[in-house]
Amino acid sequence: MIEKRWASVMSSVETEVNRSLEWLGSERNEVRRMTALRIIEVLCNSDLVSLHLYISKIFTELRNPLRNQRHETRMAAACTLGACMELIPMSERNVRNPWLNFLYEELQRNQQLESVEGYHGALLISQELLQHGGMYMQSHFGQVCNMALKLKEYRDPIVHRAAIALLPVLARYSPQEFTRVNTGSSESMMGRACNYLITLSRTSDRDRAAAFLALGNIAQFCSTEYR
């Protein structure tokens, strides 16, 4: 309904957003929480001018879903976060940067939880910042690379796979930095990542497809350096 921009729905945007934010903040019903995330994501993708008034509330209410116990909720919250970030024009640094700082601080808080939910949330926030934050992550690139390397072999498969998925996102964001980031060894970030992925593709039936996909994307994004 929302995607078709029906007049009756458009006239009740404020009601829908407020109800969705309420469900995110206090609702224990996971069905309602997932519904709220989807409603907000679709509204953000509709680029409604009136929704700009709710950006601060949306970012604030997404903190808990991004470290929710349910994997599906965290993934849905990340999609909603990315859609909301697109509402802030790149040119408005005075508006954009405080919220990017807020999100990076949330990334660090999640990481400090040292839990499956925290680590996964941190990886998801990193991906959205890299994809929607413009040049903001340039100054944090090395830290996020180190986090991905640290978590690529984490015992939980959700965290482990999210770290693998982040590697080509980092390569795409800054191919040159990806090849020369100081990771505390004689190898570049690309070298360590690719060596790990090649080994993984040979030794893990479960992760072989993900490893090949990540390798292919890294090769595409770092084509000059990869040869």
Tab-separated table of C-alpha atoms in Angstrom:
chain	number	residue	atom	x	y	z
A	1	MET	CA	0.000	0.000	0.000
A	2	ILE	CA	2.692	2.491	1.012
A	3	GLU	CA	4.805	1.663	-2.025
A	4	LYS	CA	1.870	2.546	-4.297
A	5	ARG	CA	1.473	5.895	-2.515
A	6	TRP	CA	-2.239	5.546	-2.010
A	7	ALA	CA	-3.726	8.841	-0.934
A	8	SER	CA	-5.288	7.382	2.182
A	9	VAL	CA	-1.945	6.025	3.348
A	10	MET	CA	0.001	9.181	2.515
A	11	SER	CA	-2.359	11.239	4.637
A	12	SER	CA	-1.622	9.049	7.644
A	13	VAL	CA	2.185	9.018	7.412
A	14	GLU	CA	2.590	10.843	10.709
A	15	THR	CA	0.344	8.356	12.474
A	16	GLU	CA	2.155	5.386	10.943
A	17	VAL	CA	5.613	6.706	11.827
A	18	ASN	CA	4.679	7.527	15.421
A	19	ARG	CA	3.090	4.121	15.892
A	20	SER	CA	6.086	2.389	14.350
A	21	LEU	CA	8.496	4.281	16.594
A	22	GLU	CA	6.384	3.352	19.595
A	23	TRP	CA	6.520	-0.320	18.614
A	24	LEU	CA	10.297	-0.122	18.227
A	25	GLY	CA	10.764	1.544	21.592
A	26	SER	CA	8.531	-0.486	23.839
A	27	GLU	CA	6.852	-3.327	21.973
A	28	ARG	CA	7.929	-6.859	22.948
A	29	ASN	CA	5.991	-8.420	20.121
A	30	GLU	CA	8.555	-9.319	17.470
A	31	VAL	CA	5.962	-9.340	14.694
A	32	ARG	CA	5.085	-5.731	15.461
A	33	ARG	CA	8.741	-4.789	15.723
A	34	MET	CA	9.503	-6.278	12.319
A	35	THR	CA	6.420	-4.607	10.885
A	36	ALA	CA	7.553	-1.264	12.281
A	37	LEU	CA	11.005	-1.660	10.735
A	38	ARG	CA	9.522	-2.472	7.343
A	39	ILE	CA	7.078	0.450	7.451
A	40	ILE	CA	9.837	2.922	8.310
A	41	GLU	CA	12.149	1.498	5.629
A	42	VAL	CA	9.510	1.817	2.909
A	43	LEU	CA	8.598	5.340	3.993
A	44	CYS	CA	12.270	6.349	3.953
A	45	ASN	CA	12.688	4.906	0.467
A	46	SER	CA	9.680	6.968	-0.638
A	47	ASP	CA	11.756	10.090	0.167
A	48	LEU	CA	8.900	11.910	1.860
A	49	VAL	CA	9.848	15.437	2.899
A	50	SER	CA	7.786	15.147	6.068
A	51	LEU	CA	9.878	12.173	7.175
A	52	HIS	CA	12.969	14.348	7.642
A	53	LEU	CA	11.405	15.554	10.890
A	54	TYR	CA	11.682	12.030	12.286
A	55	ILE	CA	15.297	11.216	11.392
A	56	SER	CA	16.622	11.795	14.917
A	57	LYS	CA	13.889	9.648	16.468
A	58	ILE	CA	14.428	6.864	13.947
A	59	PHE	CA	18.183	6.723	14.538
A	60	THR	CA	17.638	6.679	18.287
A	61	GLU	CA	15.010	3.940	18.208
A	62	LEU	CA	17.123	1.739	15.918
A	63	ARG	CA	19.800	1.257	18.568
A	64	ASN	CA	18.119	-1.643	20.323
A	65	PRO	CA	16.895	-3.494	17.204
A	66	LEU	CA	20.470	-3.397	15.868
A	67	ARG	CA	21.561	-5.516	18.827
A	68	ASN	CA	18.338	-7.458	19.253
A	69	GLN	CA	18.628	-11.153	20.148
A	70	ARG	CA	16.994	-12.176	16.863
A	71	HIS	CA	19.208	-12.249	13.803
A	72	GLU	CA	16.296	-11.337	11.509
A	73	THR	CA	15.514	-8.231	13.561
A	74	ARG	CA	19.098	-7.009	13.386
A	75	MET	CA	19.165	-7.494	9.613
A	76	ALA	CA	15.865	-5.645	9.169
A	77	ALA	CA	17.103	-2.810	11.390
A	78	ALA	CA	20.237	-2.452	9.243
A	79	CYS	CA	18.127	-2.160	6.077
A	80	THR	CA	15.994	0.499	7.764
A	81	LEU	CA	19.107	2.345	8.928
A	82	GLY	CA	20.506	2.488	5.396
A	83	ALA	CA	17.228	3.806	4.004
A	84	CYS	CA	17.063	6.483	6.697
A	85	MET	CA	20.663	7.573	6.074
A	86	GLU	CA	19.772	8.306	2.466
A	87	LEU	CA	17.341	10.993	3.638
A	88	ILE	CA	20.198	13.220	4.827
A	89	PRO	CA	21.724	15.163	1.914
A	90	MET	CA	25.478	14.714	1.508
A	91	SER	CA	25.879	18.484	1.249
A	92	GLU	CA	24.446	19.165	4.717
A	93	ARG	CA	27.522	18.285	6.758
A	94	ASN	CA	26.348	20.177	9.817
A	95	VAL	CA	23.326	17.883	9.927
A	96	ARG	CA	24.900	14.709	8.577
A	97	ASN	CA	28.162	14.453	10.551
A	98	PRO	CA	26.652	14.517	14.073
A	99	TRP	CA	24.458	11.559	13.154
A	100	LEU	CA	27.328	9.700	11.513
A	101	ASN	CA	29.330	10.263	14.702
A	102	PHE	CA	26.374	8.943	16.683
A	103	LEU	CA	26.247	5.793	14.559
A	104	TYR	CA	29.987	5.194	14.809
A	105	GLU	CA	29.766	5.518	18.580
A	106	GLU	CA	26.958	2.948	18.524
A	107	LEU	CA	29.199	0.687	16.473
A	108	GLN	CA	31.861	0.949	19.169
A	109	ARG	CA	29.363	0.341	21.971
A	110	ASN	CA	28.076	-2.771	20.256
A	111	GLN	CA	31.616	-4.024	19.766
A	112	GLN	CA	32.380	-3.505	23.447
A	113	LEU	CA	29.483	-5.787	24.403
A	114	GLU	CA	31.621	-8.706	23.170
A	115	SER	CA	28.488	-10.718	22.379
A	116	VAL	CA	27.103	-12.268	19.208
A	117	GLU	CA	24.424	-9.575	19.056
A	118	GLY	CA	26.911	-6.785	19.705
A	119	TYR	CA	29.491	-7.930	17.194
A	120	HIS	CA	26.879	-8.580	14.519
A	121	GLY	CA	25.306	-5.172	15.130
A	122	ALA	CA	28.714	-3.500	14.860
A	123	LEU	CA	29.408	-5.211	11.530
A	124	LEU	CA	25.992	-4.237	10.174
A	125	ILE	CA	26.414	-0.590	11.205
A	126	SER	CA	29.880	-0.590	9.605
A	127	GLN	CA	28.434	-1.788	6.321
A	128	GLU	CA	25.729	0.877	6.288
A	129	LEU	CA	28.243	3.625	7.146
A	130	LEU	CA	30.526	2.483	4.331
A	131	GLN	CA	27.673	2.338	1.827
A	132	HIS	CA	25.751	5.466	2.831
A	133	GLY	CA	28.172	7.653	4.798
A	134	GLY	CA	30.163	9.172	1.953
A	135	MET	CA	33.772	9.930	2.917
A	136	TYR	CA	33.016	9.824	6.639
A	137	MET	CA	34.487	6.340	7.141
A	138	GLN	CA	37.823	7.273	5.580
A	139	SER	CA	39.201	8.195	9.008
A	140	HIS	CA	37.844	4.983	10.546
A	141	PHE	CA	38.763	2.656	7.700
A	142	GLY	CA	41.688	0.979	9.447
A	143	GLN	CA	39.701	0.295	12.607
A	144	VAL	CA	36.869	-1.334	10.675
A	145	CYS	CA	39.342	-3.422	8.664
A	146	ASN	CA	40.872	-4.686	11.890
A	147	MET	CA	37.425	-5.519	13.271
A	148	ALA	CA	36.557	-7.519	10.152
A	149	LEU	CA	39.856	-9.426	10.353
A	150	LYS	CA	39.318	-10.123	14.032
A	151	LEU	CA	35.758	-11.429	13.566
A	152	LYS	CA	36.228	-13.365	10.317
A	153	GLU	CA	36.904	-16.546	12.310
A	154	TYR	CA	34.486	-15.860	15.151
A	155	ARG	CA	32.834	-18.974	16.595
A	156	ASP	CA	29.281	-17.855	15.778
A	157	PRO	CA	28.429	-18.417	12.080
A	158	ILE	CA	26.284	-15.264	11.827
A	159	VAL	CA	29.134	-13.014	12.978
A	160	HIS	CA	31.661	-14.996	10.953
A	161	ARG	CA	29.654	-14.622	7.725
A	162	ALA	CA	28.911	-10.947	8.349
A	163	ALA	CA	32.650	-10.294	8.706
A	164	ILE	CA	33.324	-12.117	5.422
A	165	ALA	CA	30.576	-10.108	3.703
A	166	LEU	CA	32.134	-6.868	4.963
A	167	LEU	CA	35.512	-7.546	3.294
A	168	PRO	CA	34.405	-6.730	-0.294
A	169	VAL	CA	32.439	-3.726	1.004
A	170	LEU	CA	35.710	-2.379	2.412
A	171	ALA	CA	37.480	-3.126	-0.886
A	172	ARG	CA	34.834	-1.256	-2.834
A	173	TYR	CA	34.871	1.728	-0.469
A	174	SER	CA	38.585	2.418	-0.879
A	175	PRO	CA	40.579	0.020	-3.100
A	176	GLN	CA	43.843	1.866	-2.508
A	177	GLU	CA	43.470	1.879	1.257
A	178	PHE	CA	42.405	-1.755	1.182
A	179	THR	CA	45.750	-2.677	-0.358
A	180	ARG	CA	47.914	-0.727	2.071
A	181	VAL	CA	46.131	-0.591	5.431
A	182	ASN	CA	48.521	-1.356	8.275
A	183	THR	CA	47.076	-4.476	9.845
A	184	GLY	CA	50.022	-5.197	12.126
A	185	SER	CA	51.729	-7.612	9.745
A	186	SER	CA	53.836	-7.575	6.591
A	187	GLU	CA	50.731	-8.264	4.459
A	188	SER	CA	48.222	-5.713	3.244
A	189	MET	CA	44.571	-5.923	4.184
A	190	MET	CA	43.827	-7.354	0.754
A	191	GLY	CA	46.572	-9.939	1.110
A	192	ARG	CA	45.354	-11.165	4.488
A	193	ALA	CA	41.720	-11.169	3.399
A	194	CYS	CA	42.336	-13.032	0.137
A	195	ASN	CA	44.668	-15.596	1.691
A	196	TYR	CA	42.043	-16.330	4.313
A	197	LEU	CA	39.228	-16.561	1.749
A	198	ILE	CA	41.251	-18.870	-0.527
A	199	THR	CA	41.969	-21.186	2.420
A	200	LEU	CA	38.317	-21.039	3.462
A	201	SER	CA	37.140	-21.964	-0.044
A	202	ARG	CA	39.330	-25.063	0.080
A	203	THR	CA	38.549	-26.226	3.595
A	204	SER	CA	34.927	-25.313	4.339
A	205	ASP	CA	32.033	-26.744	2.371
A	206	ARG	CA	29.627	-24.530	4.317
A	207	ASP	CA	31.445	-21.273	3.522
A	208	ARG	CA	32.863	-22.076	0.083
A	209	ALA	CA	30.235	-20.125	-1.853
A	210	ALA	CA	30.550	-17.057	0.394
A	211	ALA	CA	34.334	-17.169	0.119
A	212	PHE	CA	34.274	-17.362	-3.693
A	213	LEU	CA	31.731	-14.520	-3.861
A	214	ALA	CA	33.856	-12.306	-1.611
A	215	LEU	CA	37.007	-13.110	-3.613
A	216	GLY	CA	35.267	-12.296	-6.882
A	217	ASN	CA	34.004	-8.965	-5.604
A	218	ILE	CA	37.395	-8.019	-4.162
A	219	ALA	CA	39.008	-8.872	-7.518
A	220	GLN	CA	36.472	-6.645	-9.274
A	221	PHE	CA	36.868	-3.681	-6.930
A	222	CYS	CA	40.684	-3.939	-6.728
A	223	SER	CA	41.309	-5.044	-10.298
A	224	THR	CA	44.539	-3.074	-10.730
A	225	GLU	CA	46.065	-4.124	-7.416
A	226	TYR	CA	44.788	-7.703	-7.631
A	227	ARG	CA	46.906	-8.647	-10.670
